[in-house]
Amino acid sequence: MPSTVVHVAFGLLCGAALLGARFDRRAVLVVVAACIIPDLDTFTSLVVASTHRAMLHTLLAPGLLALGLWHGTTRSDWLRARLRPGDVSRLWTGLFAYVAAGIGLDMFTALGVNPLYPLVDQFVAVDGRVGYDSGTLFQSFIEFPEPETDGGVNVGQRGSTETVHVASGVDPSRGAEEPGTERIFPVVFRGWHVTLVLVGCLATWLGLRDTEASA
């Protein structure tokens, strides 16, 4: 699974690409915070069972934040008076990083995320292939039932919080853990994780260097 380090690296890469010369230290702080927030639901899982990848990985969270940001920057003189030049772009970029890096990467893991929690309690994972074989285009992201079965279309459903528990170093298993339970806190587990971290750090360094040089 992608660690918080990987989420942050991807978010910084997005921030550098979206903000260009406006990608400064203030933007870095906003993007890093936005990428960390979703993984804080590892702790909510200790209070409300199995809500890691659900409580703060729901798309309703950035949706409400986007609504609040839009209202605050277009209707609130109080907020506009306290924002620095460029802060609106930084905040919208942070929201983009929240969705793309904080939530998006986890949708490609085995158990996925719970994107509409708590309105719809269902973990969904984007897991499949698209290819071309002997004149036939195939895909396995969406599975359609056979004509003789009554099963519905499967778009990666994994189950609800009642049946799915996404393990973390904070809450490895549902319920109380036995003494000596292994707690794994991932940093980089795959080759592409390393690539993303290195590229994200490089893009951040180049973006900050160009911004400071322009200033």
Coordinates of C-alpha atoms in Angstrom, one line a residue:
M1 CA 0.0 0.0 0.0
P2 CA 1.3 3.5 -0.6
S3 CA 2.6 5.1 2.5
T4 CA 2.0 8.7 3.6
V5 CA 5.5 9.5 2.3
V6 CA 4.4 8.4 -1.2
H7 CA 1.1 10.3 -1.0
V8 CA 3.0 13.5 -0.1
A9 CA 5.5 13.0 -2.9
F10 CA 2.7 12.6 -5.5
G11 CA 0.9 15.6 -4.0
L12 CA 4.1 17.7 -4.3
L13 CA 4.5 16.7 -7.9
C14 CA 0.9 17.8 -8.6
G15 CA 1.5 21.0 -6.8
A16 CA 4.7 21.8 -8.7
A17 CA 2.9 21.1 -12.0
L18 CA -0.2 23.1 -11.2
L19 CA 1.3 26.2 -9.6
G20 CA 4.5 26.6 -11.6
A21 CA 6.3 29.8 -10.5
R22 CA 3.8 30.2 -7.7
F23 CA 4.9 27.0 -6.0
D24 CA 6.5 28.4 -2.9
R25 CA 7.1 27.2 0.6
R26 CA 3.6 28.2 1.7
A27 CA 2.2 26.1 -1.1
V28 CA 4.4 23.1 0.0
L29 CA 3.0 23.3 3.5
V30 CA -0.6 23.4 2.2
V31 CA -0.1 20.4 -0.2
V32 CA 1.7 18.3 2.5
A33 CA -1.0 19.0 5.0
A34 CA -3.7 18.0 2.4
C35 CA -2.0 14.7 1.7
I36 CA -1.5 13.8 5.3
I37 CA -5.1 14.5 6.4
P38 CA -6.7 11.4 4.7
D39 CA -4.3 9.0 6.5
L40 CA -5.3 10.4 9.9
D41 CA -8.3 8.1 9.8
T42 CA -6.0 5.4 10.9
F43 CA -6.7 6.9 14.3
T44 CA -10.5 7.2 13.9
S45 CA -10.5 3.5 13.3
L46 CA -9.6 3.1 17.0
V47 CA -12.9 4.9 17.9
V48 CA -15.2 3.8 15.1
A49 CA -14.3 0.3 14.0
S50 CA -12.7 -0.2 10.5
T51 CA -13.0 3.4 9.4
H52 CA -9.4 3.6 8.1
R53 CA -9.8 4.4 4.4
A54 CA -13.4 5.5 5.1
M55 CA -13.7 8.4 7.6
L56 CA -11.4 10.8 5.8
H57 CA -11.0 8.9 2.5
T58 CA -14.6 9.7 1.6
L59 CA -15.0 12.1 -1.3
L60 CA -17.6 13.9 0.8
A61 CA -14.8 15.4 2.9
P62 CA -13.0 17.3 0.1
G63 CA -16.4 18.0 -1.4
L64 CA -17.5 19.9 1.7
L65 CA -14.1 21.6 2.0
A66 CA -14.4 22.7 -1.7
L67 CA -17.9 24.1 -1.0
G68 CA -16.6 25.9 2.1
L69 CA -13.6 27.3 0.2
W70 CA -15.7 28.5 -2.7
H71 CA -18.1 30.2 -0.3
G72 CA -15.3 31.7 1.8
T73 CA -13.4 33.1 -1.2
T74 CA -16.4 34.5 -3.0
R75 CA -18.9 35.4 -0.3
S76 CA -16.8 36.1 2.8
D77 CA -15.1 39.5 3.2
W78 CA -13.7 38.3 6.5
L79 CA -11.8 35.4 4.9
R80 CA -10.7 37.3 1.8
A81 CA -9.2 40.0 4.0
R82 CA -7.0 37.4 5.7
L83 CA -5.7 35.6 2.6
R84 CA -2.4 36.5 1.1
P85 CA -1.9 36.9 -2.6
G86 CA -1.9 33.4 -4.2
D87 CA -3.5 31.7 -1.2
V88 CA -6.7 30.8 -3.1
S89 CA -4.6 29.0 -5.8
R90 CA -2.6 27.2 -3.1
L91 CA -5.8 26.1 -1.3
W92 CA -7.5 24.8 -4.5
T93 CA -4.2 23.0 -5.3
G94 CA -4.2 21.5 -1.8
L95 CA -7.8 20.2 -2.4
F96 CA -6.7 18.7 -5.7
A97 CA -3.8 16.9 -3.9
Y98 CA -6.2 15.7 -1.2
V99 CA -8.3 13.9 -3.9
A100 CA -5.7 12.8 -6.4
A101 CA -2.8 12.0 -4.0
G102 CA -4.4 11.5 -0.6
I103 CA -7.4 9.4 -1.8
G104 CA -6.7 8.5 -5.4
L105 CA -3.6 6.4 -4.9
D106 CA -5.4 4.3 -2.2
M107 CA -8.2 3.4 -4.7
F108 CA -5.7 1.2 -6.6
T109 CA -4.9 -0.9 -3.6
A110 CA -6.4 -4.4 -2.9
L111 CA -9.2 -3.1 -0.6
G112 CA -9.5 0.4 -2.0
V113 CA -11.4 3.2 -0.2
N114 CA -14.9 3.9 1.0
P115 CA -15.6 6.9 -1.4
L116 CA -19.1 7.8 -0.2
Y117 CA -18.9 6.9 3.5
P118 CA -21.1 7.3 5.5
L119 CA -23.9 7.8 3.0
V120 CA -22.9 4.6 1.2
D121 CA -20.8 2.2 3.3
Q122 CA -19.0 0.3 0.5
F123 CA -15.2 -0.1 -0.1
V124 CA -14.3 0.2 -3.8
A125 CA -11.0 -0.8 -5.4
V126 CA -9.9 0.2 -9.0
D127 CA -8.3 -3.1 -10.0
G128 CA -8.2 -4.4 -13.6
R129 CA -6.6 -4.4 -17.0
V130 CA -7.3 -3.0 -20.4
G131 CA -5.6 -4.6 -23.4
Y132 CA -5.9 -5.8 -27.0
D133 CA -5.6 -9.5 -27.8
S134 CA -6.0 -11.1 -31.2
G135 CA -8.4 -8.5 -32.5
T136 CA -10.3 -8.2 -29.3
L137 CA -10.3 -5.3 -26.9
F138 CA -10.7 -6.5 -23.3
Q139 CA -11.1 -4.9 -19.9
S140 CA -11.6 -6.2 -16.4
F141 CA -12.3 -3.1 -14.4
I142 CA -16.0 -3.6 -14.7
E143 CA -17.3 -7.2 -14.4
F144 CA -20.7 -7.9 -15.9
P145 CA -22.7 -10.9 -14.7
E146 CA -23.2 -14.0 -16.9
P147 CA -26.7 -14.2 -18.4
E148 CA -27.5 -17.3 -16.3
T149 CA -26.7 -15.6 -13.0
D150 CA -28.5 -13.0 -11.0
G151 CA -25.4 -11.1 -9.8
G152 CA -25.1 -7.4 -10.4
V153 CA -22.4 -5.4 -12.1
N154 CA -19.1 -5.4 -10.1
V155 CA -17.1 -2.2 -10.2
G156 CA -14.6 -3.3 -7.6
Q157 CA -16.9 -3.5 -4.5
R158 CA -15.1 -5.0 -1.5
G159 CA -17.7 -4.8 1.2
S160 CA -18.7 -2.5 4.0
T161 CA -16.9 -1.5 7.2
E162 CA -18.8 -4.5 8.8
T163 CA -16.8 -6.9 6.7
V164 CA -13.7 -5.0 5.6
H165 CA -10.8 -3.9 7.8
V166 CA -7.9 -2.1 6.2
A167 CA -4.9 -2.9 8.5
S168 CA -2.5 -0.2 9.6
G169 CA 0.3 0.1 12.1
V170 CA -2.0 1.9 14.4
D171 CA -4.9 -0.6 14.1
P172 CA -3.6 -3.9 12.6
S173 CA -6.8 -5.9 13.1
R174 CA -10.4 -5.5 14.0
G175 CA -10.9 -5.4 17.8
A176 CA -8.2 -5.7 20.5
E177 CA -4.8 -7.0 19.3
E178 CA -3.0 -9.9 21.0
P179 CA 0.3 -9.1 22.7
G180 CA 3.2 -9.0 20.3
T181 CA 1.0 -8.2 17.2
E182 CA 3.1 -7.1 14.3
R183 CA 2.6 -3.4 13.5
I184 CA 3.9 -2.4 10.1
F185 CA 4.3 1.3 9.1
P186 CA 5.0 1.4 5.4
V187 CA 7.5 3.8 3.9
V188 CA 8.3 2.4 0.4
F189 CA 7.3 -1.1 -0.5
R190 CA 7.4 -1.0 -4.3
G191 CA 9.8 0.2 -7.0
W192 CA 7.3 2.8 -8.3
H193 CA 7.0 4.1 -4.7
V194 CA 10.7 5.0 -4.8
T195 CA 10.4 6.6 -8.2
L196 CA 7.5 8.7 -7.1
V197 CA 9.2 9.9 -4.0
L198 CA 12.4 10.8 -5.8
V199 CA 10.6 12.6 -8.7
G200 CA 8.3 14.4 -6.2
C201 CA 11.2 15.6 -4.2
L202 CA 13.1 16.7 -7.3
A203 CA 10.0 18.6 -8.7
T204 CA 9.6 20.3 -5.3
W205 CA 13.3 21.4 -5.2
L206 CA 13.2 22.7 -8.8
G207 CA 9.9 24.5 -8.2
L208 CA 11.1 26.2 -5.0
R209 CA 14.4 27.1 -6.6
D210 CA 12.7 28.8 -9.6
T211 CA 10.2 30.6 -7.3
E212 CA 12.9 31.9 -5.0
A213 CA 15.0 33.0 -8.0
S214 CA 12.1 34.9 -9.5
A215 CA 11.4 36.6 -6.1

